Amino acid sequence: MSPRLQGRTALITGSTSNIGRAIALAYGDAGAHVIVSGRDDARGEAVVSRIRETGGRADYVHADLDGTAAAGRALADAATDRLGGRIDILVNNAGIYPAATTPTTDEETFDRVYGVNVKAPFFLTQAVVPGMISAGGGVIINLGSWIARLGIPVGALYSSTKGAMETLTRAWAAEFSAHGIRVNAISPGVILTPDPDPAVEHPAEAMMRGTPAGRSGHPDAIAAAAVYLASDDAAFVHGTVIDVDGGRTGVAVVADAGSSHR
């Protein structure tokens, strides 16, 4: 077990699968007492068991973050109670990605996506920050997305919510820095679920052609960045968005015909 987060407490939303799960496991391995949260109780308890099996500390709190302030407050209170009175690290990871295009998005879908992706982390942060201020500081990590800054012909609604989260990252860094709270974000590239079938190319893989990585990423890559941002190694990092995207937003690779980076 690594000591980078030893003695810290952490709440990670949407941590029953994929990126959130990877962050929870990495935090547990780094010594943090982790609150795994989400809507799937069975998967949540499985993540907790995995952390405990390797000597870590973890608990599960059911949460359905619909965007209401009441839901955010309920999760903050439950997590604070399980963690012994304080939350040192908050990771706003939970989000939903609708398949609808702009012409086919109805008002209900629009409100639901903004409720989960923007309002929920806003009001959860609102509920958690006073405790961090009382404790003398804390860390907030938001999850953005590469398509918040590189336009693609699908996902306009989702990308706009991630743009909002990246903007909130900078605004919160300015607002809370005087209280010892660091706020940063991670912008993942195309991240597929762990252990995909190697014989079947996922449609999203095509979006990583022409990048230095030339392939999709693994959730562990995002988890490694999350451990760094939560640790003292990132003490001088404020209000930034770390791109963990295989070079998708920053680099164009012109490959020869035999390259796997096409």
Short mmCIF file of C-alpha atoms in Angstrom, two decimals, residues 4-260:
data_model
loop_
_atom_site.label_atom_id
_atom_site.label_comp_id
_atom_site.label_asym_id
_atom_site.label_seq_id
_atom_site.Cartn_x
_atom_site.Cartn_y
_atom_site.Cartn_z
CA ARG A 4 0.56 9.10 -0.59
CA LEU A 5 -2.95 9.58 0.83
CA GLN A 6 -2.41 7.96 4.21
CA GLY A 7 -4.78 9.37 6.82
CA ARG A 8 -6.92 11.23 4.28
CA THR A 9 -10.64 10.72 3.74
CA ALA A 10 -12.28 10.77 0.31
CA LEU A 11 -15.75 10.82 -1.22
CA ILE A 12 -15.96 9.72 -4.85
CA THR A 13 -19.27 10.02 -6.69
CA GLY A 14 -20.23 7.48 -9.32
CA SER A 15 -17.55 5.10 -8.05
CA THR A 16 -19.27 1.77 -8.58
CA SER A 17 -17.82 1.27 -12.08
CA ASN A 18 -15.27 2.34 -14.69
CA ILE A 19 -13.35 5.59 -13.93
CA GLY A 20 -14.91 6.17 -10.52
CA ARG A 21 -14.22 2.59 -9.48
CA ALA A 22 -10.59 2.88 -10.60
CA ILE A 23 -10.16 6.08 -8.58
CA ALA A 24 -11.71 4.46 -5.50
CA LEU A 25 -9.38 1.45 -5.74
CA ALA A 26 -6.35 3.67 -6.27
CA TYR A 27 -7.26 5.88 -3.31
CA GLY A 28 -7.73 2.84 -1.12
CA ASP A 29 -4.34 1.54 -2.19
CA ALA A 30 -2.81 4.95 -1.43
CA GLY A 31 -4.05 4.82 2.15
CA ALA A 32 -7.22 6.92 2.07
CA HIS A 33 -10.46 5.98 3.80
CA VAL A 34 -12.80 5.92 0.81
CA ILE A 35 -16.53 6.43 0.50
CA VAL A 36 -17.76 4.61 -2.59
CA SER A 37 -21.08 6.04 -3.76
CA GLY A 38 -23.58 5.38 -6.50
CA ARG A 39 -26.94 3.86 -7.33
CA ASP A 40 -25.92 0.21 -7.78
CA ASP A 41 -25.59 -1.20 -4.27
CA ALA A 42 -24.23 -4.58 -5.36
CA ARG A 43 -21.45 -3.08 -7.45
CA GLY A 44 -20.71 -0.52 -4.75
CA GLU A 45 -20.29 -3.16 -2.08
CA ALA A 46 -18.06 -5.14 -4.45
CA VAL A 47 -15.73 -2.15 -4.79
CA VAL A 48 -15.65 -1.76 -1.01
CA SER A 49 -14.81 -5.45 -0.59
CA ARG A 50 -12.00 -5.18 -3.12
CA ILE A 51 -10.46 -2.25 -1.22
CA ARG A 52 -10.76 -4.01 2.12
CA GLU A 53 -9.22 -7.23 0.73
CA THR A 54 -5.98 -5.37 0.07
CA GLY A 55 -5.89 -3.79 3.53
CA GLY A 56 -7.62 -0.52 2.70
CA ARG A 57 -10.54 1.25 4.39
CA ALA A 58 -13.81 1.82 2.56
CA ASP A 59 -17.56 2.15 3.04
CA TYR A 60 -20.45 2.36 0.63
CA VAL A 61 -23.14 5.06 0.64
CA HIS A 62 -26.08 4.80 -1.74
CA ALA A 63 -26.61 8.04 -3.64
CA ASP A 64 -28.93 9.12 -6.43
CA LEU A 65 -27.60 12.56 -7.27
CA ASP A 66 -30.47 14.10 -9.24
CA GLY A 67 -29.23 17.66 -8.98
CA THR A 68 -31.22 18.74 -5.97
CA ALA A 69 -29.51 20.43 -3.07
CA ALA A 70 -31.21 17.95 -0.73
CA ALA A 71 -29.57 14.97 -2.45
CA GLY A 72 -26.16 16.62 -2.24
CA ARG A 73 -26.60 17.44 1.42
CA ALA A 74 -27.78 13.90 2.22
CA LEU A 75 -24.69 12.35 0.60
CA ALA A 76 -22.34 14.84 2.25
CA ASP A 77 -23.86 14.18 5.67
CA ALA A 78 -23.77 10.40 5.28
CA ALA A 79 -20.19 10.42 4.00
CA THR A 80 -19.03 12.77 6.74
CA ASP A 81 -20.57 10.51 9.37
CA ARG A 82 -18.92 7.37 7.95
CA LEU A 83 -15.56 9.13 7.67
CA GLY A 84 -15.48 10.25 11.27
CA GLY A 85 -16.43 13.87 10.80
CA ARG A 86 -14.53 15.16 7.80
CA ILE A 87 -14.11 14.85 4.04
CA ASP A 88 -10.58 15.73 2.90
CA ILE A 89 -11.02 14.91 -0.78
CA LEU A 90 -14.11 15.21 -2.98
CA VAL A 91 -14.08 13.73 -6.47
CA ASN A 92 -17.03 14.86 -8.60
CA ASN A 93 -17.05 11.99 -11.06
CA ALA A 94 -20.69 10.93 -11.54
CA GLY A 95 -22.20 11.80 -14.90
CA ILE A 96 -24.50 10.57 -17.64
CA TYR A 97 -24.07 10.62 -21.42
CA PRO A 98 -27.29 10.65 -23.44
CA ALA A 99 -27.33 9.21 -26.93
CA ALA A 100 -29.61 11.96 -28.25
CA THR A 101 -28.45 14.52 -30.82
CA THR A 102 -29.35 18.21 -30.61
CA PRO A 103 -32.47 17.87 -32.83
CA THR A 104 -33.68 14.85 -30.85
CA THR A 105 -33.00 16.14 -27.32
CA ASP A 106 -36.17 16.94 -25.44
CA GLU A 107 -36.43 19.29 -22.48
CA GLU A 108 -36.69 16.45 -19.97
CA THR A 109 -33.42 14.94 -21.18
CA PHE A 110 -31.71 18.33 -21.16
CA ASP A 111 -32.75 19.01 -17.57
CA ARG A 112 -31.81 15.51 -16.41
CA VAL A 113 -28.31 15.69 -17.90
CA TYR A 114 -27.62 19.14 -16.48
CA GLY A 115 -29.10 17.99 -13.18
CA VAL A 116 -26.72 15.04 -12.85
CA ASN A 117 -23.65 16.48 -14.56
CA VAL A 118 -23.65 20.08 -13.29
CA LYS A 119 -26.22 20.78 -10.57
CA ALA A 120 -25.37 17.64 -8.58
CA PRO A 121 -21.63 18.36 -8.26
CA PHE A 122 -22.39 22.05 -7.65
CA PHE A 123 -24.68 21.38 -4.70
CA LEU A 124 -22.56 18.52 -3.36
CA THR A 125 -19.55 20.82 -3.37
CA GLN A 126 -21.65 23.47 -1.65
CA ALA A 127 -22.45 20.93 1.07
CA VAL A 128 -18.88 19.65 1.49
CA VAL A 129 -16.90 22.90 1.41
CA PRO A 130 -17.94 24.27 4.84
CA GLY A 131 -16.47 21.19 6.51
CA MET A 132 -13.25 21.58 4.54
CA ILE A 133 -13.05 25.23 5.59
CA SER A 134 -13.51 24.25 9.23
CA ALA A 135 -10.78 21.64 8.90
CA GLY A 136 -8.37 24.13 7.35
CA GLY A 137 -8.41 22.85 3.78
CA GLY A 138 -9.18 20.09 1.34
CA VAL A 139 -9.04 18.95 -2.26
CA ILE A 140 -11.77 18.96 -4.91
CA ILE A 141 -11.28 17.15 -8.21
CA ASN A 142 -13.79 17.48 -11.04
CA LEU A 143 -14.08 15.29 -14.11
CA GLY A 144 -14.17 17.14 -17.41
CA SER A 145 -13.87 15.69 -20.91
CA TRP A 146 -11.78 16.15 -24.03
CA ILE A 147 -14.93 17.01 -25.99
CA ALA A 148 -15.44 20.08 -23.82
CA ARG A 149 -12.70 21.74 -25.91
CA LEU A 150 -12.58 19.77 -29.15
CA GLY A 151 -15.88 19.79 -31.00
CA ILE A 152 -17.22 16.55 -32.42
CA PRO A 153 -20.50 16.04 -34.29
CA VAL A 154 -22.16 14.09 -31.46
CA GLY A 155 -22.61 14.72 -27.74
CA ALA A 156 -23.27 18.48 -27.76
CA LEU A 157 -25.34 18.37 -24.57
CA TYR A 158 -22.82 16.26 -22.66
CA SER A 159 -19.83 18.28 -23.82
CA SER A 160 -21.49 21.50 -22.69
CA THR A 161 -21.92 20.10 -19.18
CA LYS A 162 -18.26 19.14 -19.05
CA GLY A 163 -17.32 22.60 -20.23
CA ALA A 164 -19.33 23.92 -17.30
CA MET A 165 -17.41 21.69 -14.89
CA GLU A 166 -14.07 22.86 -16.22
CA THR A 167 -15.19 26.47 -15.80
CA LEU A 168 -16.37 25.74 -12.26
CA THR A 169 -12.94 24.26 -11.55
CA ARG A 170 -11.24 27.59 -12.24
CA ALA A 171 -13.93 29.60 -10.46
CA TRP A 172 -13.85 27.39 -7.35
CA ALA A 173 -10.05 27.49 -7.27
CA ALA A 174 -10.29 31.27 -7.01
CA GLU A 175 -13.20 31.21 -4.57
CA PHE A 176 -11.86 28.61 -2.13
CA SER A 177 -8.08 29.03 -2.30
CA ALA A 178 -8.02 31.43 0.66
CA HIS A 179 -9.45 28.60 2.77
CA GLY A 180 -6.73 26.12 1.85
CA ILE A 181 -8.87 24.22 -0.66
CA ARG A 182 -7.26 23.18 -3.94
CA VAL A 183 -9.56 22.63 -6.91
CA ASN A 184 -8.46 20.97 -10.16
CA ALA A 185 -9.93 18.81 -12.89
CA ILE A 186 -9.04 15.85 -15.07
CA SER A 187 -10.07 15.73 -18.71
CA PRO A 188 -10.13 12.10 -19.88
CA GLY A 189 -9.85 11.07 -23.49
CA VAL A 190 -11.69 8.04 -24.81
CA ILE A 191 -11.72 5.62 -21.87
CA LEU A 192 -13.28 2.22 -22.42
CA THR A 193 -14.46 -0.15 -19.73
CA PRO A 194 -11.71 -2.43 -18.43
CA ASP A 195 -10.89 -5.62 -20.34
CA PRO A 196 -12.81 -4.99 -23.58
CA ASP A 197 -12.92 -7.73 -26.19
CA PRO A 198 -9.69 -7.24 -28.20
CA ALA A 199 -11.30 -8.81 -31.26
CA VAL A 200 -14.01 -6.13 -31.43
CA GLU A 201 -13.17 -2.48 -32.10
CA HIS A 202 -15.39 -0.15 -30.10
CA PRO A 203 -16.80 2.71 -32.26
CA ALA A 204 -15.12 5.25 -29.95
CA GLU A 205 -11.69 3.80 -30.79
CA ALA A 206 -11.86 5.63 -34.13
CA MET A 207 -11.75 8.94 -32.26
CA MET A 208 -8.25 8.11 -30.99
CA ARG A 209 -6.74 7.58 -34.43
CA GLY A 210 -4.25 10.28 -35.28
CA THR A 211 -3.15 10.71 -31.65
CA PRO A 212 0.19 9.91 -30.03
CA ALA A 213 -1.42 7.07 -28.08
CA GLY A 214 -3.29 5.76 -31.09
CA ARG A 215 -5.76 3.91 -28.89
CA SER A 216 -8.29 4.36 -26.11
CA GLY A 217 -7.21 4.66 -22.49
CA HIS A 218 -7.74 2.55 -19.39
CA PRO A 219 -9.51 3.88 -16.27
CA ASP A 220 -6.30 3.36 -14.28
CA ALA A 221 -4.71 6.24 -16.21
CA ILE A 222 -7.34 8.62 -14.85
CA ALA A 223 -6.99 7.14 -11.37
CA ALA A 224 -3.25 7.81 -11.38
CA ALA A 225 -3.89 11.48 -12.17
CA ALA A 226 -6.52 11.64 -9.43
CA VAL A 227 -4.07 10.28 -6.86
CA TYR A 228 -1.51 12.87 -7.90
CA LEU A 229 -3.96 15.79 -7.68
CA ALA A 230 -5.17 14.66 -4.25
CA SER A 231 -1.65 14.25 -2.87
CA ASP A 232 0.84 16.75 -1.51
CA ASP A 233 2.82 16.29 -4.73
CA ALA A 234 0.26 18.62 -6.34
CA ALA A 235 0.37 21.25 -3.58
CA PHE A 236 1.28 23.98 -6.11
CA VAL A 237 -1.38 22.97 -8.64
CA HIS A 238 -4.52 25.12 -8.59
CA GLY A 239 -7.36 25.66 -11.04
CA THR A 240 -5.93 23.54 -13.82
CA VAL A 241 -7.37 20.85 -16.07
CA ILE A 242 -5.01 17.93 -16.63
CA ASP A 243 -5.52 16.29 -20.00
CA VAL A 244 -5.23 12.52 -19.73
CA ASP A 245 -6.37 11.87 -23.26
CA GLY A 246 -3.57 10.21 -25.19
CA GLY A 247 -2.75 13.57 -26.76
CA ARG A 248 -6.17 13.92 -28.38
CA THR A 249 -6.72 17.63 -27.71
CA GLY A 250 -3.13 18.82 -28.00
CA VAL A 251 -1.34 16.80 -30.68
CA ALA A 252 -2.03 15.74 -34.26
CA VAL A 253 0.05 12.84 -35.55
CA VAL A 254 0.66 12.45 -39.27
CA ALA A 255 1.40 8.75 -39.53
CA ASP A 256 2.72 6.67 -42.36
CA ALA A 257 0.62 3.96 -43.94
CA GLY A 258 1.99 1.24 -41.69
CA SER A 259 1.49 3.04 -38.40
CA SER A 260 -0.99 1.95 -35.78
#
